[in-house]
PDB file of C-alpha atoms in Angstrom:
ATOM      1  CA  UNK A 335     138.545 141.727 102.811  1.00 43.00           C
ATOM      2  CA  UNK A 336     137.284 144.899 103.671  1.00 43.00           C
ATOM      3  CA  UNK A 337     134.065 146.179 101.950  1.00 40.00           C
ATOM      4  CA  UNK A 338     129.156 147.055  98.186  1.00 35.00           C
ATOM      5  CA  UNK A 339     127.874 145.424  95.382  1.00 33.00           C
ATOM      6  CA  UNK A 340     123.424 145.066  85.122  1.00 33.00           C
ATOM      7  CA  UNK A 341     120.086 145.113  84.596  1.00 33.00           C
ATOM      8  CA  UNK A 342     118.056 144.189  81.395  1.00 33.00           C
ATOM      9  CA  UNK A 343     114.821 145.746  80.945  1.00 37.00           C
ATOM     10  CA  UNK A 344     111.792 145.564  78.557  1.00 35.00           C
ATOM     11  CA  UNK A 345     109.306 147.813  77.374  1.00 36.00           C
ATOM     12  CA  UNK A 346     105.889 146.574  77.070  1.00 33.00           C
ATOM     13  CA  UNK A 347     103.762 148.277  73.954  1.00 39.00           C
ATOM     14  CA  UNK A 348     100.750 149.723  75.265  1.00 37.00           C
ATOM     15  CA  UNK A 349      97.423 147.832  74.008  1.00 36.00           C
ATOM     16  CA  UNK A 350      94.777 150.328  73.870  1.00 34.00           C
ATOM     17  CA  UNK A 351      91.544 148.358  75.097  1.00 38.00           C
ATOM     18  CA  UNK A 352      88.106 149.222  76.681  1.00 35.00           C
ATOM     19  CA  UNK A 353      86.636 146.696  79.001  1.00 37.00           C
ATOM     20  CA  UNK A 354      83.130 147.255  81.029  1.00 36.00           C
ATOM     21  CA  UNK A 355      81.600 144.300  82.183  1.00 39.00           C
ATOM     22  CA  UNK A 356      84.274 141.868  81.652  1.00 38.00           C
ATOM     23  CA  UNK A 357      84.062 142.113  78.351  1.00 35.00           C
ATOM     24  CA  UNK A 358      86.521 143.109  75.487  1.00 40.00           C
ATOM     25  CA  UNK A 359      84.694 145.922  73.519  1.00 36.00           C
ATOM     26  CA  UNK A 360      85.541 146.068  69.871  1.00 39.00           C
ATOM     27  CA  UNK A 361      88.065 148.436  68.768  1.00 42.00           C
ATOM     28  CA  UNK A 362      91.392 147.210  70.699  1.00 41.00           C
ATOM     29  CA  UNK A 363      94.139 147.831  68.325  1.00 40.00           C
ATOM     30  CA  UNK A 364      98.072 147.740  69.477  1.00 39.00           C
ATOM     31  CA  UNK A 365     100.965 149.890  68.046  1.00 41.00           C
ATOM     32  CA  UNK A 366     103.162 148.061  64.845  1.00 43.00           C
ATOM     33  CA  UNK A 367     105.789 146.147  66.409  1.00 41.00           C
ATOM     34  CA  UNK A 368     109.110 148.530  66.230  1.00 37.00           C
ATOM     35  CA  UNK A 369     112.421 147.165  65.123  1.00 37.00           C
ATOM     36  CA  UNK A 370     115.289 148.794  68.014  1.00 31.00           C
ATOM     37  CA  UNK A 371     118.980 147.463  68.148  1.00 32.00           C
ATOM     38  CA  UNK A 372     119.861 145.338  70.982  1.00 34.00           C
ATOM     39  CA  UNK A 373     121.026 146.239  73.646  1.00 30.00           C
ATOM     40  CA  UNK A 374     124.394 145.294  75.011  1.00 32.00           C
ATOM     41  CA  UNK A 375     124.007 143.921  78.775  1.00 34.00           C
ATOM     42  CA  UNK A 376     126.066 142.166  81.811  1.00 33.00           C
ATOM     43  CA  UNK A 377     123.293 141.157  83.384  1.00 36.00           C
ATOM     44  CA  UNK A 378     122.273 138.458  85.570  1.00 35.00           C
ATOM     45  CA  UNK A 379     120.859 137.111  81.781  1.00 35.00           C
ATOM     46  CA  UNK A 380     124.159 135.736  81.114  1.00 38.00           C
ATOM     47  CA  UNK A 381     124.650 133.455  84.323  1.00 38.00           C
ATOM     48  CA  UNK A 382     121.019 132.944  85.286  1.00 42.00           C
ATOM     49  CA  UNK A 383     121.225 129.486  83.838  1.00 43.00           C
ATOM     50  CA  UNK A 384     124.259 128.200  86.083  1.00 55.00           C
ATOM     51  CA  UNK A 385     124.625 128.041  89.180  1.00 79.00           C
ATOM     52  CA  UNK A 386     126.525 130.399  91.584  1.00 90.00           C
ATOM     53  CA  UNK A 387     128.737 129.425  94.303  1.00 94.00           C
ATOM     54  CA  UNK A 388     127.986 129.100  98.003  1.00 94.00           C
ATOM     55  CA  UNK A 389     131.329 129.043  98.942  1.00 96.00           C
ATOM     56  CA  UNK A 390     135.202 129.920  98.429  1.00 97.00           C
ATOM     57  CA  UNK A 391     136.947 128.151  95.650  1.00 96.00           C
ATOM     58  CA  UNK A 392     139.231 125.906  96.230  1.00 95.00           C
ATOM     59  CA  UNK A 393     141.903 127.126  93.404  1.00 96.00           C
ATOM     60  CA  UNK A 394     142.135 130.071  91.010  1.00 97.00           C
ATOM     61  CA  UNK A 395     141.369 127.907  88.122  1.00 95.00           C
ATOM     62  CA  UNK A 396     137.797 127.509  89.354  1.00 95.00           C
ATOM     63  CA  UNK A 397     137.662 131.850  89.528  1.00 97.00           C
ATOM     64  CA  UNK A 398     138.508 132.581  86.447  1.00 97.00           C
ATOM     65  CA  UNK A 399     141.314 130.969  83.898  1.00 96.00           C
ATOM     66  CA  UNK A 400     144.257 133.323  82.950  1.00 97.00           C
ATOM     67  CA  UNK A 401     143.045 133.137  79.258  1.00 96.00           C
ATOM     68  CA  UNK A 402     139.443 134.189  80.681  1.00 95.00           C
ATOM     69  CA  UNK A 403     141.007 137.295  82.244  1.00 97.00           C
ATOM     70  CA  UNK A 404     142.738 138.238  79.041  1.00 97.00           C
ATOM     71  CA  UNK A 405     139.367 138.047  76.836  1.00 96.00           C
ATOM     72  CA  UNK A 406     137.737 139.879  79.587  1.00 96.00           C
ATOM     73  CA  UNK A 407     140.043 142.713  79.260  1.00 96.00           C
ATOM     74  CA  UNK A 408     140.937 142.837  75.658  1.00 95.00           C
ATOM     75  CA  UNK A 409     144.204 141.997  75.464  1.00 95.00           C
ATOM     76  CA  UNK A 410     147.385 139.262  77.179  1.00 96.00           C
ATOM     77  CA  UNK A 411     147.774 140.534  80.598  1.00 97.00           C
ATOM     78  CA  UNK A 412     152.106 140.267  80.888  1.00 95.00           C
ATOM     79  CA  UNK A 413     153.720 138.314  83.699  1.00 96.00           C
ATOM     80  CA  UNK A 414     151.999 135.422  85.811  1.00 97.00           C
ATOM     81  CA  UNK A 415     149.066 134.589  87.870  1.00 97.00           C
ATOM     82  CA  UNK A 416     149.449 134.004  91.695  1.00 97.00           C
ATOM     83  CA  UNK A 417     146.784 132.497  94.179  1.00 98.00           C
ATOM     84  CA  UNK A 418     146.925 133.780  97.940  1.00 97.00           C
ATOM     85  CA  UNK A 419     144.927 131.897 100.126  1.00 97.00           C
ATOM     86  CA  UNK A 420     143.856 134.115 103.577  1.00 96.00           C
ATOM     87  CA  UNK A 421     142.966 132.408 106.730  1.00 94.00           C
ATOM     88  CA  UNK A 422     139.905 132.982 108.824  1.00 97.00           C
ATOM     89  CA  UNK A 423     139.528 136.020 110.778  1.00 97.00           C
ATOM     90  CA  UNK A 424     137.244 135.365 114.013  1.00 97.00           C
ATOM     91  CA  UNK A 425     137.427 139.164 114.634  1.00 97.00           C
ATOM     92  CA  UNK A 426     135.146 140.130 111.931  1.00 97.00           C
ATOM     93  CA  UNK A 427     133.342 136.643 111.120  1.00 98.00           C
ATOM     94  CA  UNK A 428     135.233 135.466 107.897  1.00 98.00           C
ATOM     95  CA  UNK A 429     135.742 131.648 107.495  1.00 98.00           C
ATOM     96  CA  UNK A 430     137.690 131.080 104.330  1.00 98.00           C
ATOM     97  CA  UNK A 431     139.599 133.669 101.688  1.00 98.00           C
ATOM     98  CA  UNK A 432     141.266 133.384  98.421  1.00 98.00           C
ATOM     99  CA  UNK A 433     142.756 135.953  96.336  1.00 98.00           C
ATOM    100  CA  UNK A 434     143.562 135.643  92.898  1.00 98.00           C
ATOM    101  CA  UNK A 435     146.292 137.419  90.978  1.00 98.00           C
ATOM    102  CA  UNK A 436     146.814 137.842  87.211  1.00 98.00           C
ATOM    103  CA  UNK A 437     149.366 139.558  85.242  1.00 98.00           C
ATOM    104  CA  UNK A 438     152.163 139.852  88.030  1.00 98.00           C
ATOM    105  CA  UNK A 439     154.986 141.901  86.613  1.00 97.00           C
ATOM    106  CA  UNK A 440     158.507 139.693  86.635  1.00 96.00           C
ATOM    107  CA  UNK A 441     160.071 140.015  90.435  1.00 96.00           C
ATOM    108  CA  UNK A 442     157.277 141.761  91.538  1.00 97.00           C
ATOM    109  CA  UNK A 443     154.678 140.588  94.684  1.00 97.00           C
ATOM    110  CA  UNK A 444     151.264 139.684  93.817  1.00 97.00           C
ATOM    111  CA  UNK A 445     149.955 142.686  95.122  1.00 95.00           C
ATOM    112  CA  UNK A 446     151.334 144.272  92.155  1.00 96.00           C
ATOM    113  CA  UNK A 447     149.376 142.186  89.880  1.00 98.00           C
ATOM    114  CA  UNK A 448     147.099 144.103  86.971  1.00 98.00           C
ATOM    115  CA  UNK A 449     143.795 142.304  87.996  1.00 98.00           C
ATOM    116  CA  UNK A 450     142.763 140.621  90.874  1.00 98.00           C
ATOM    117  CA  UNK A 451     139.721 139.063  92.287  1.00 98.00           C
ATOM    118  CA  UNK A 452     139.021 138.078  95.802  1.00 98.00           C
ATOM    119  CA  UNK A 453     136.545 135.902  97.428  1.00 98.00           C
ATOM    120  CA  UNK A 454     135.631 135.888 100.978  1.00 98.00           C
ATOM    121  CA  UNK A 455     132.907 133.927 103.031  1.00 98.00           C
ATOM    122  CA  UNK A 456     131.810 134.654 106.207  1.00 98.00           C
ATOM    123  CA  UNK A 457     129.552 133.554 109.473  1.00 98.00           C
ATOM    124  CA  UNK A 458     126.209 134.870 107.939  1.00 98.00           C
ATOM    125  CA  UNK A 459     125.208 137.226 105.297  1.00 97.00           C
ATOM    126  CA  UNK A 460     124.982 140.487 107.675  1.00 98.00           C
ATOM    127  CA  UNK A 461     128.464 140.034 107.944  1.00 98.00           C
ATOM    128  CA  UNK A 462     129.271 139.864 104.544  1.00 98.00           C
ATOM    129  CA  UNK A 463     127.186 142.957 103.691  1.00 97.00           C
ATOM    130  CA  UNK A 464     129.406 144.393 106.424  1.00 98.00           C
ATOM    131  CA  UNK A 465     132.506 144.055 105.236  1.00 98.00           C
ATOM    132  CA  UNK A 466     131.276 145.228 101.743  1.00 97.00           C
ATOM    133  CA  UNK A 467     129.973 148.564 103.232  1.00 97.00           C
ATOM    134  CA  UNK A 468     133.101 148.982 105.225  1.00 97.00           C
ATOM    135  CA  UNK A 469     135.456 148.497 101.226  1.00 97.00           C
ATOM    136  CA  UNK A 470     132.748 150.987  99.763  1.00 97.00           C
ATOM    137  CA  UNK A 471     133.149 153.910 102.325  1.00 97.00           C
ATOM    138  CA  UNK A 472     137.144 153.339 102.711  1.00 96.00           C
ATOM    139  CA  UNK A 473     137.317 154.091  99.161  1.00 96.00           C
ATOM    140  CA  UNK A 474     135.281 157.185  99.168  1.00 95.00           C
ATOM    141  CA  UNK A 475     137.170 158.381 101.770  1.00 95.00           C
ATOM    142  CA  UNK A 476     140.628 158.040  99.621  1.00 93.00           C
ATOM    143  CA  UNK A 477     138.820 159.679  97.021  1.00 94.00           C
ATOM    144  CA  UNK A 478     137.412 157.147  94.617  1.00 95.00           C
ATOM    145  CA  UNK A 479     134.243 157.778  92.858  1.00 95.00           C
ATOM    146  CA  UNK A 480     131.315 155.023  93.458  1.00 96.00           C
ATOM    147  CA  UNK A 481     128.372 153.729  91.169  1.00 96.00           C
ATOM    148  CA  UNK A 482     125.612 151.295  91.428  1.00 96.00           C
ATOM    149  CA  UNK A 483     125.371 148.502  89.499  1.00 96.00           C
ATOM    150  CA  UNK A 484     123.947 145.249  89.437  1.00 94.00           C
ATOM    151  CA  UNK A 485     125.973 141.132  89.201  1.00 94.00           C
ATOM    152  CA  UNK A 486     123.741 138.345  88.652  1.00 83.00           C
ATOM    153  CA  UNK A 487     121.016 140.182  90.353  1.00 84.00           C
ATOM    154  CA  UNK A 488     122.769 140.995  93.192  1.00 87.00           C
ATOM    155  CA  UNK A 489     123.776 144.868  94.132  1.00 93.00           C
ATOM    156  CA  UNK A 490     127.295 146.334  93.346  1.00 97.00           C
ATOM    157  CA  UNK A 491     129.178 148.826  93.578  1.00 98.00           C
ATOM    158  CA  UNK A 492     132.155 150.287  91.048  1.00 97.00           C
ATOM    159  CA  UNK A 493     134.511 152.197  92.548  1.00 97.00           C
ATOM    160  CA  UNK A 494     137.114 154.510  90.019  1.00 95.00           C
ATOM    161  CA  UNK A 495     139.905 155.220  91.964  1.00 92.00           C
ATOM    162  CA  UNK A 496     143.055 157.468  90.901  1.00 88.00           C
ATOM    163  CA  UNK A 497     145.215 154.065  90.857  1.00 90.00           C
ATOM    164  CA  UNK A 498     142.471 151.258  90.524  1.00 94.00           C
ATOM    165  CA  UNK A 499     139.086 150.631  89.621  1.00 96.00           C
ATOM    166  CA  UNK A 500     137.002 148.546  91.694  1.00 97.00           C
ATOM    167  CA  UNK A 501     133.825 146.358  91.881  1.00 98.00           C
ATOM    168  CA  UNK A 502     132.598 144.847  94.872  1.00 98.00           C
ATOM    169  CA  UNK A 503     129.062 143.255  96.162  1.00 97.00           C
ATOM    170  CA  UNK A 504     128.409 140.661  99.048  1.00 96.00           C
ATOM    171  CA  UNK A 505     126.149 137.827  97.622  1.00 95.00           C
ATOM    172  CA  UNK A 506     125.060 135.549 100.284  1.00 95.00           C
ATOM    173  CA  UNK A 507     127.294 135.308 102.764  1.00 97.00           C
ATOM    174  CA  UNK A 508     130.491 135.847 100.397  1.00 97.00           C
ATOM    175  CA  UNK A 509     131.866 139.335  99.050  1.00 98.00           C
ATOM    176  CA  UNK A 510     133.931 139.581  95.917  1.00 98.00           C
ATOM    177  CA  UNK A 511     136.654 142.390  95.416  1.00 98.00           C
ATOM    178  CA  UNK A 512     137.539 142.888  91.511  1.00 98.00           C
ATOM    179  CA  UNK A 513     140.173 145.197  91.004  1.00 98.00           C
ATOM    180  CA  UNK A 514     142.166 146.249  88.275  1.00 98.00           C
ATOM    181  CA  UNK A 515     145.011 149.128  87.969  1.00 96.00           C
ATOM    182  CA  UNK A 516     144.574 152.311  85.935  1.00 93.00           C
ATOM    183  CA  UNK A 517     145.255 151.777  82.365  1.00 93.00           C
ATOM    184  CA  UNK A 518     144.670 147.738  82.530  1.00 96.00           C
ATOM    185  CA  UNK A 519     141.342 148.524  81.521  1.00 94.00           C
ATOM    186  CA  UNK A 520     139.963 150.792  78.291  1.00 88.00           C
ATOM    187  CA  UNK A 521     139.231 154.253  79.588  1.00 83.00           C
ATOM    188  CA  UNK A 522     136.212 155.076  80.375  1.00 83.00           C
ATOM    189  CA  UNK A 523     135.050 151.384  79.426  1.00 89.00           C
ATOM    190  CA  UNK A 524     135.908 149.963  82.987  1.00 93.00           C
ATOM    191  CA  UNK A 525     132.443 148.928  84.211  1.00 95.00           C
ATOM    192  CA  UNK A 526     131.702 146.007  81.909  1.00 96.00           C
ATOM    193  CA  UNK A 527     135.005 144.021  82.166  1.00 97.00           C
ATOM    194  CA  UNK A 528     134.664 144.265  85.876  1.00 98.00           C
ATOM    195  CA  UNK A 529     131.305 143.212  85.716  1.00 97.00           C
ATOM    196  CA  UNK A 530     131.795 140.435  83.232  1.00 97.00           C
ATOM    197  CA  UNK A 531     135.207 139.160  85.768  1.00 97.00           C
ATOM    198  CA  UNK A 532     132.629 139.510  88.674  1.00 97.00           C
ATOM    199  CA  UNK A 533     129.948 137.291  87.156  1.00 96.00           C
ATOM    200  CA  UNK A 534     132.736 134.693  85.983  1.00 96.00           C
ATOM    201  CA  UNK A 535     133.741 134.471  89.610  1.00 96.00           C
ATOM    202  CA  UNK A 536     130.554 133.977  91.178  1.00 95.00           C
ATOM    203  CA  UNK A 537     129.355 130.806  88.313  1.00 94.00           C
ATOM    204  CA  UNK A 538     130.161 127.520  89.920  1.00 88.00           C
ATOM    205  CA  UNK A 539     132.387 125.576  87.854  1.00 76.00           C
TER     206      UNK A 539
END
């Protein structure tokens, strides 16, 4: 897997106090609470009460469920889901792999899938960050356009490519690839779904 990797924040209201002498002096007043609409987020907010995985899954169905996918992305993905498992790669320090296919047109390889999501581990986190550097700058160099975001506190990057958008971060000493193809995904819109399949692959199950 070759290879980076939301963020909620709150405004305080300003209390307008005097102290001298370690004490309060009279006349501390704070602004009116003000109503604001929330906020939509894909945060770490929505996963920081589970836990996160340490290491490769064992099956697809512990990444994400086919019926998760299609809620994800707003609508039935056609065709079939897939698993590939990879085998470990001394060369460049990965132990395990799985890749994880959904909506496979009929007669057509898994690498034609609509999404996919891969998980690698490796030796040590160094490595991992490694190999997520190394998917970042390959896709700048075909011409995709990268962004930083943020998965479960961890950075990411999302990469918009001519044929497929992209997410991918190293957390630990694992990197996840999302990656969906052009038009799987609303226009324009393809930041959050990626985010929100990200985040469903790295909660342990």
């Amino acid at each position: 897997m070759g290879w980076v990797t939301t963020v909620v924040g709150m405004r305080l209201g300003s209390v307008f106090c005097v102290v001298a002498g370690g004490l309060v002096l009279a006349g501390c007043s704070s602004p009116p609470p003000v109503s604001r609409p929330p906020v939509p987020s894909f945060s770490a907010a929505s996963t920081s009460s589970v836990a996160a995985i340490t290491a490769v899954p064992r099956g697809c169905d512990e990444v994400a469920e086919e019926a998760d996918v299609d809620q994800i992305a707003g609508h039935q993905l056609p065709g079939s889901m897939a698993p590939v498992v990879g085998v470990p790669m001394p060369s460049i320090n990965r132990t395990a792999r799985l890749d994880c296919y959904y909506g496979i047109p009929p007669g057509q390889p898994p690498a034609a899938a609509a999404v996919s999501i891969g998980i690698a581990s490796y030796s040590d986190a160094a490595s991992a960050q490694h190999r997520a550097a190394l998917t970042v700058t390959d896709a700048r160099n075909s011409g995709a356009q990268a962004s930083d975001v943020r998965v479960a506190g961890q950075q990411a990057v999302l990469l918009a490519g001519p044929q497929d958008q992209e997410l991918v971060l190293a957390h630990g000493e694992l990197t996840v690839l999302v990656s969906a193809r052009a038009g799987v995904l609303p226009a324009g819109k393809t930041g959050p779904p990626l985010i929100a399949l990200a985040q469903r692959a790295l909660t342990a199950h």
